[in-house]
PDB file of C-alpha atoms in Angstrom:
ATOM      1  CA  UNK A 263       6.292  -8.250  23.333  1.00 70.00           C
ATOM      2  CA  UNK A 264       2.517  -7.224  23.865  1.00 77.00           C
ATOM      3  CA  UNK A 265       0.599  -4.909  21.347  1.00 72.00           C
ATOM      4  CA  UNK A 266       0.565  -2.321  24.317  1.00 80.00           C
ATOM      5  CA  UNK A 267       4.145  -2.502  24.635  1.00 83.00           C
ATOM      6  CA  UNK A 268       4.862  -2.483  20.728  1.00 76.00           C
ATOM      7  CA  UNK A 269       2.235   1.062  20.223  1.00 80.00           C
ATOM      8  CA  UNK A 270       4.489   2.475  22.987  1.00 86.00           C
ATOM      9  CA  UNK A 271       7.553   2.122  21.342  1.00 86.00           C
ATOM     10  CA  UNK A 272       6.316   3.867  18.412  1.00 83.00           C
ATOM     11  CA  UNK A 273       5.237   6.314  20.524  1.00 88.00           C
ATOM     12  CA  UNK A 274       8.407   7.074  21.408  1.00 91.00           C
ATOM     13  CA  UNK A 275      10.042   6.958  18.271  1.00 89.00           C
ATOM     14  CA  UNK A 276       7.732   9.003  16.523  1.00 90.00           C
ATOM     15  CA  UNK A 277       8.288  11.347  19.440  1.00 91.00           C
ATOM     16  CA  UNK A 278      11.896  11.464  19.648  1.00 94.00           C
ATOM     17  CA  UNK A 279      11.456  12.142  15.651  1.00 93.00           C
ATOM     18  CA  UNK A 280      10.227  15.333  16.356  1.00 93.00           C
ATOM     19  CA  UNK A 281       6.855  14.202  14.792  1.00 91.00           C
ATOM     20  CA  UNK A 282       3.345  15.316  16.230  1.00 90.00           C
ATOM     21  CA  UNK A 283       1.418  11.864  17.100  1.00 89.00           C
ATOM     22  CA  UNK A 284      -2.029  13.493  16.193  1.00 87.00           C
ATOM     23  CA  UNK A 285      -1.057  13.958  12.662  1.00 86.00           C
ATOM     24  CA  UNK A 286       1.204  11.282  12.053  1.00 84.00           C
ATOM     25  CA  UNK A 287       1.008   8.140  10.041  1.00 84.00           C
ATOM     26  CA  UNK A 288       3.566   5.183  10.187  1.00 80.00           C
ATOM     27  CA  UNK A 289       3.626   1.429   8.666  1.00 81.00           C
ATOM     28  CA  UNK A 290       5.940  -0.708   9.887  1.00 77.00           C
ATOM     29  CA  UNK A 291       7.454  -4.126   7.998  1.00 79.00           C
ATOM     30  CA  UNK A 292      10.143  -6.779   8.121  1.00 76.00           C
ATOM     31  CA  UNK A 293      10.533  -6.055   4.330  1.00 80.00           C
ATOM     32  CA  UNK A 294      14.617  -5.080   3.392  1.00 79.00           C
ATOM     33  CA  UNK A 295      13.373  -1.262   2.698  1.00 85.00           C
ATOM     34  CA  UNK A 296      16.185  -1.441  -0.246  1.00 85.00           C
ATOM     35  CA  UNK A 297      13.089  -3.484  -1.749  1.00 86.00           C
ATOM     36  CA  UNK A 298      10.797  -0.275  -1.472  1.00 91.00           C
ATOM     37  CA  UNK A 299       9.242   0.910  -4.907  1.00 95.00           C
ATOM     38  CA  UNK A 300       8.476   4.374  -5.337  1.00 97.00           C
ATOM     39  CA  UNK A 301       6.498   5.832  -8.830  1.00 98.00           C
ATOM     40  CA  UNK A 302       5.164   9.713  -9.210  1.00 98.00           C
ATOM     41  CA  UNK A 303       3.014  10.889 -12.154  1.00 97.00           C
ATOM     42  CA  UNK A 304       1.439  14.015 -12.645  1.00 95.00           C
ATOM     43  CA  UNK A 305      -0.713  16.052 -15.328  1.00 94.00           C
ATOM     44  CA  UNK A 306      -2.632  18.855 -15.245  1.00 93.00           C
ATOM     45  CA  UNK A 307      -4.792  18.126 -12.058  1.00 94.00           C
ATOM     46  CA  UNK A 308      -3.121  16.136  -9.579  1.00 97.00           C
ATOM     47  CA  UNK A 309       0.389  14.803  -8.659  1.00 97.00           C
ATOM     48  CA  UNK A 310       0.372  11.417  -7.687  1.00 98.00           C
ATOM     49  CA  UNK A 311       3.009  10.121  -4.996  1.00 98.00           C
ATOM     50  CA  UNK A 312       3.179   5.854  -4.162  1.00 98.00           C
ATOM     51  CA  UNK A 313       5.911   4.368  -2.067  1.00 96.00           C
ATOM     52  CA  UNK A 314       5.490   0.552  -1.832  1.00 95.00           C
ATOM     53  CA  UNK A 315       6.930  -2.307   0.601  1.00 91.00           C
ATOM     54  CA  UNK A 316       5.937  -5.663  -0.089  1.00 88.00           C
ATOM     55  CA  UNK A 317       6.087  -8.921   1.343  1.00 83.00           C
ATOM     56  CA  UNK A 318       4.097 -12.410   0.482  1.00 82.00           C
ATOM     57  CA  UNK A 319       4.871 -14.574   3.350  1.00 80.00           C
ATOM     58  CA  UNK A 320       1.221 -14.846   4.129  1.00 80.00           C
ATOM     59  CA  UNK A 321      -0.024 -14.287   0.816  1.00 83.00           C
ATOM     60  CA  UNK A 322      -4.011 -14.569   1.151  1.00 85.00           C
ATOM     61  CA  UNK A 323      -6.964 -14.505  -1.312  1.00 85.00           C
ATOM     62  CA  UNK A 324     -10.011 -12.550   0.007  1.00 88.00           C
ATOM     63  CA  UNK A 325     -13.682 -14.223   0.031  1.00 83.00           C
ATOM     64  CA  UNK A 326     -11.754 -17.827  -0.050  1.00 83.00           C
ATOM     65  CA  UNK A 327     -12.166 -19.944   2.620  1.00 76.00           C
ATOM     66  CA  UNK A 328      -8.689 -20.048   4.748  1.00 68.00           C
ATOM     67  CA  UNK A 329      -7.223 -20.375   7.804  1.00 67.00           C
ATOM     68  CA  UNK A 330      -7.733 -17.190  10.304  1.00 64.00           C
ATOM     69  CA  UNK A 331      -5.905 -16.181  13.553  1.00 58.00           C
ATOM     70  CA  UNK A 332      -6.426 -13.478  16.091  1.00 51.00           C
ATOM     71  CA  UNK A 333      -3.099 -12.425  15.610  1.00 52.00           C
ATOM     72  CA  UNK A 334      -0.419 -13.600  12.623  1.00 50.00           C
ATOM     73  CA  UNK A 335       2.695 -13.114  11.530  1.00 52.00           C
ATOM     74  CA  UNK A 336       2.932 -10.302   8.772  1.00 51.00           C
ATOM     75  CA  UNK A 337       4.453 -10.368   5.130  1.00 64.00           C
ATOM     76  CA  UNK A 338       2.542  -7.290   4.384  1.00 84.00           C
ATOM     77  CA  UNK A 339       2.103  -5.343   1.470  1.00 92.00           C
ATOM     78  CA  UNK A 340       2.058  -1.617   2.565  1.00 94.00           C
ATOM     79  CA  UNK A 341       0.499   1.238  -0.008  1.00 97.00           C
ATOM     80  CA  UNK A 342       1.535   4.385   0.880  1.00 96.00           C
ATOM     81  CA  UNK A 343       0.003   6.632  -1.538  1.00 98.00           C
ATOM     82  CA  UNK A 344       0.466  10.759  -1.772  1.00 97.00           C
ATOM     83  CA  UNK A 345      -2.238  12.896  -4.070  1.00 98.00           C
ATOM     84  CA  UNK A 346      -1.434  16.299  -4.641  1.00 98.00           C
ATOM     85  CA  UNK A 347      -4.910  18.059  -5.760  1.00 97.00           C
ATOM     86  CA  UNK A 348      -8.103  18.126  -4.385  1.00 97.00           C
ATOM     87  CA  UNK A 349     -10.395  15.179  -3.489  1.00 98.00           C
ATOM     88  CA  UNK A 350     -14.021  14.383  -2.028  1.00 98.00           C
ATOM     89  CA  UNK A 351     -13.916  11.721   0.482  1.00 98.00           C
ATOM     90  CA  UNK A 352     -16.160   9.810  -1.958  1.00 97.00           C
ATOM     91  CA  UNK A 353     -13.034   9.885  -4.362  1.00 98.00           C
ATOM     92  CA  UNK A 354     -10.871   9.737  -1.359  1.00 98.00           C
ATOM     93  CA  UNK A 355     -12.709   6.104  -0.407  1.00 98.00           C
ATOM     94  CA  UNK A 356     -12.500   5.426  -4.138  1.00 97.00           C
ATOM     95  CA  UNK A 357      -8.327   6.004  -4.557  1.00 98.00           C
ATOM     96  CA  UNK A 358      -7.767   3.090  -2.131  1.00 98.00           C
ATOM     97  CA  UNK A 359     -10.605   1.049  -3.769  1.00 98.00           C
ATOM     98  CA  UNK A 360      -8.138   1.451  -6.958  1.00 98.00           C
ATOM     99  CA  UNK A 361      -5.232   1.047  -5.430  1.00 98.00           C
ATOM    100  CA  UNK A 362      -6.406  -2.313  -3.421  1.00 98.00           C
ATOM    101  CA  UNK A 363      -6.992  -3.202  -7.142  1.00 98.00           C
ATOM    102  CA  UNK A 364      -3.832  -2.422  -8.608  1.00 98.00           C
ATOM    103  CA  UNK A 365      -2.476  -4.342  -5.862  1.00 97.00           C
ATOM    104  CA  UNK A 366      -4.558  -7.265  -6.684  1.00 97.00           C
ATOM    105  CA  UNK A 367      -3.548  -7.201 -10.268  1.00 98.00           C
ATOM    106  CA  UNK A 368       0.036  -6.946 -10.025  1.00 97.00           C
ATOM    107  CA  UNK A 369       0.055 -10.285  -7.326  1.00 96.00           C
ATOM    108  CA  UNK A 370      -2.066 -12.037 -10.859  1.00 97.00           C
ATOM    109  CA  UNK A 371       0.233 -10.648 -12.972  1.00 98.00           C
ATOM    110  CA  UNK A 372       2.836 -12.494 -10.961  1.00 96.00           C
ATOM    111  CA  UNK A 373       0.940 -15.650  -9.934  1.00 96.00           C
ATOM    112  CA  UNK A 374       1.220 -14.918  -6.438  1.00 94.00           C
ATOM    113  CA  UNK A 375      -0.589 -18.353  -4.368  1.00 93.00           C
ATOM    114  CA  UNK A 376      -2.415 -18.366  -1.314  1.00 91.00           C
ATOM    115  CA  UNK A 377      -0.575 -21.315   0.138  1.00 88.00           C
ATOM    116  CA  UNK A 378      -4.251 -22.716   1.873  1.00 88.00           C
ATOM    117  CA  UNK A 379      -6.277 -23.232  -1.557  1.00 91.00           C
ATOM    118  CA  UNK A 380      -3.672 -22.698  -4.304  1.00 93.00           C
ATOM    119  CA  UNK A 381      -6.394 -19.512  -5.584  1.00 94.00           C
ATOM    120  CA  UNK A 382      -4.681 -16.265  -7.139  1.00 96.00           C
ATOM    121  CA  UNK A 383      -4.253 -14.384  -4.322  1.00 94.00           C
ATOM    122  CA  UNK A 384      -5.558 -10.456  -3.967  1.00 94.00           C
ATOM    123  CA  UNK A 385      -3.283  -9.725  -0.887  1.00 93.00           C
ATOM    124  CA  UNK A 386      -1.434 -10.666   2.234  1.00 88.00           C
ATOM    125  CA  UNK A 387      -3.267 -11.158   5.282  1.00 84.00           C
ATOM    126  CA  UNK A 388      -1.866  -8.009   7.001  1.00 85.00           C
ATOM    127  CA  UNK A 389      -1.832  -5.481   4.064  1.00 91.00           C
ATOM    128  CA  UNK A 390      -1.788  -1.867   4.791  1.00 93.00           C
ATOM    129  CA  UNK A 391      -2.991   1.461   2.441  1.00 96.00           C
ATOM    130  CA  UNK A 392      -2.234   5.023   3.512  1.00 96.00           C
ATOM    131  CA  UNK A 393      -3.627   7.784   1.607  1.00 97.00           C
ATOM    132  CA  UNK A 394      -2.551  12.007   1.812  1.00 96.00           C
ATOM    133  CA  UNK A 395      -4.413  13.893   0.211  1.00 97.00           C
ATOM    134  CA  UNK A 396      -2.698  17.514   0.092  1.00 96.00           C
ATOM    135  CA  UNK A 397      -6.482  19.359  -1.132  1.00 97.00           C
ATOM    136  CA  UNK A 398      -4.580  21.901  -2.996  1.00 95.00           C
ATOM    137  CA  UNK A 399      -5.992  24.316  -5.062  1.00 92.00           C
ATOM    138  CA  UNK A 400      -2.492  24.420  -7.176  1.00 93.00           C
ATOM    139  CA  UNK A 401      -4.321  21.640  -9.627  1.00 90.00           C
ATOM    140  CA  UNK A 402      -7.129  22.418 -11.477  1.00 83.00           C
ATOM    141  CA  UNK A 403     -10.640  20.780 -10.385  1.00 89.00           C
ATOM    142  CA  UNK A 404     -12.127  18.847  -7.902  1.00 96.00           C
ATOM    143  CA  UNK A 405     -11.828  15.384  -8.153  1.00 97.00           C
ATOM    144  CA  UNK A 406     -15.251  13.453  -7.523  1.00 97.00           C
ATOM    145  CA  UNK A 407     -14.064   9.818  -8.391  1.00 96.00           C
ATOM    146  CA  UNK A 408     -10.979   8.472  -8.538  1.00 97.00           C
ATOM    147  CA  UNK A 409     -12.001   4.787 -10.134  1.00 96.00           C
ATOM    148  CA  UNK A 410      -9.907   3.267 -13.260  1.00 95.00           C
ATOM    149  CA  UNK A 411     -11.461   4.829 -15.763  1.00 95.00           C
ATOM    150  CA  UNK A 412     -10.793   8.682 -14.859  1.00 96.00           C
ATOM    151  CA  UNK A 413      -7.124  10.466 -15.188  1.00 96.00           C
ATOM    152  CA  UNK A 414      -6.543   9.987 -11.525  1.00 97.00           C
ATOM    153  CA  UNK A 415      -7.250   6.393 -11.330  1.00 98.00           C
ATOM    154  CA  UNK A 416      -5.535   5.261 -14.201  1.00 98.00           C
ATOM    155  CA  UNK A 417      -1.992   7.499 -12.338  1.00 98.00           C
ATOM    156  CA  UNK A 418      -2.782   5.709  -8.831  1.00 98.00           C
ATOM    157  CA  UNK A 419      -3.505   2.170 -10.737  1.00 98.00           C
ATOM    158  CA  UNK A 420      -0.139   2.382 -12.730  1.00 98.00           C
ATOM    159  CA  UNK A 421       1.839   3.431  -9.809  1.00 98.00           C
ATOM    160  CA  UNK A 422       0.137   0.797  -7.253  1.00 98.00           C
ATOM    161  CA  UNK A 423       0.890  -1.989  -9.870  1.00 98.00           C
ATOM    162  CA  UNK A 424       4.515  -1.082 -10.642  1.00 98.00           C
ATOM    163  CA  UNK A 425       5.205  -0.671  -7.034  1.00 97.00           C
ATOM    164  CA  UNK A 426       4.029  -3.663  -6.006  1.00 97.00           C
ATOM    165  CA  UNK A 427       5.562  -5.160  -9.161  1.00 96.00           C
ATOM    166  CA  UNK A 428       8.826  -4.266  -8.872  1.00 95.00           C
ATOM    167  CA  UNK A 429       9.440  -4.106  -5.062  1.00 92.00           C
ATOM    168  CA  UNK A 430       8.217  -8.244  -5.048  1.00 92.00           C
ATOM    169  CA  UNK A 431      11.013  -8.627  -8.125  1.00 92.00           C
ATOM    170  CA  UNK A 432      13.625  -7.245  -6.557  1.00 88.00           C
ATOM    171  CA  UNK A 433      13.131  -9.214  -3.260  1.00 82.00           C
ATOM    172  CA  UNK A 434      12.831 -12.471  -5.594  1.00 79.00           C
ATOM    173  CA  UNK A 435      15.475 -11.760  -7.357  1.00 77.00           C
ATOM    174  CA  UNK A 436      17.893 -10.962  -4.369  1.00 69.00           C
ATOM    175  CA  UNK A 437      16.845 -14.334  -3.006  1.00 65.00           C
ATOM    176  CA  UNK A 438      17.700 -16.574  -6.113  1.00 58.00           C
TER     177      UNK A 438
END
């Protein structure tokens, strides 16, 4: 089946969903979604949202050197990550920097291997990070950054690591 013919499908889907196409957002994985991790946190200025599915098949280290294809089978992680409060796109830019990192920790954490140099590796070769951003006024503040060491980054770091975490232990352990 040909990219073309693959987008269409979606298309459709997403249409028969009753879901406008403009505005829509969708991630799609051969993970078992009974492996999906989900983890909210909120305080006082912002509500943080992060639904996980993760898969190592093609576990990866960036800046290594490896083997690259034009197209490759995925074992993707996929981030998706909800923020209820108000961001500038400079912290917007900066909430997937932290979550990439999260990621990266939690596949350390669990000696994850790129298969091609034995290195630690950061990712998979296909992962994916969506980020909504609700800009409501119901939180107090605007948030600026959104790195590790403000409020926000420390919610979206703990809830990218546990995610990632727990949805790669519960495949594992389903496997054993």
């Amino acid at each position: 089946m040909t990219a073309a013919t693959r987008c269409a499908i979606r298309r459709e889907w997403l249409t028969a969903w009753g879901y406008p196409l403009e505005t829509t957002a969708g991630l799609l994985t051969a993970v078992q979604l009974r492996h999906a991790a989900v983890h909210e946190e909120k305080n006082e200025q912002a509500a943080v949202f992060c639904c996980t599915t993760a898969g190592i098949s093609n576990a990866a280290r960036a800046g290594s050197e490896r083997r690259t294809f034009a197209a490759y089978t995925p074992g993707t992680i996929n981030i998706m990550l909800a923020i209820d409060g108000q961001l500038t796109k400079a912290a917007m830019l900066n909430a997937v920097m932290t979550a990439v990192e999260a990621k990266a920790a939690a596949l350390a954490d669990l000696d994850v291997r790129d298969p091609d140099n034995g290195l630690i590796a950061t990712g998979t070769t296909t992962d994916a990070v969506v980020l909504g951003v609700s800009q409501s006024a119901a939180y107090a503040g605007l948030h600026r950054y959104a790195g590790t060491a403000t409020d926000l980054g420390a919610m979206i770091g703990r809830a990218v690591y546990s995610t990632v975490k727990e949805g790669l232990l519960a495949a594992w352990s389903e496997r054993k």
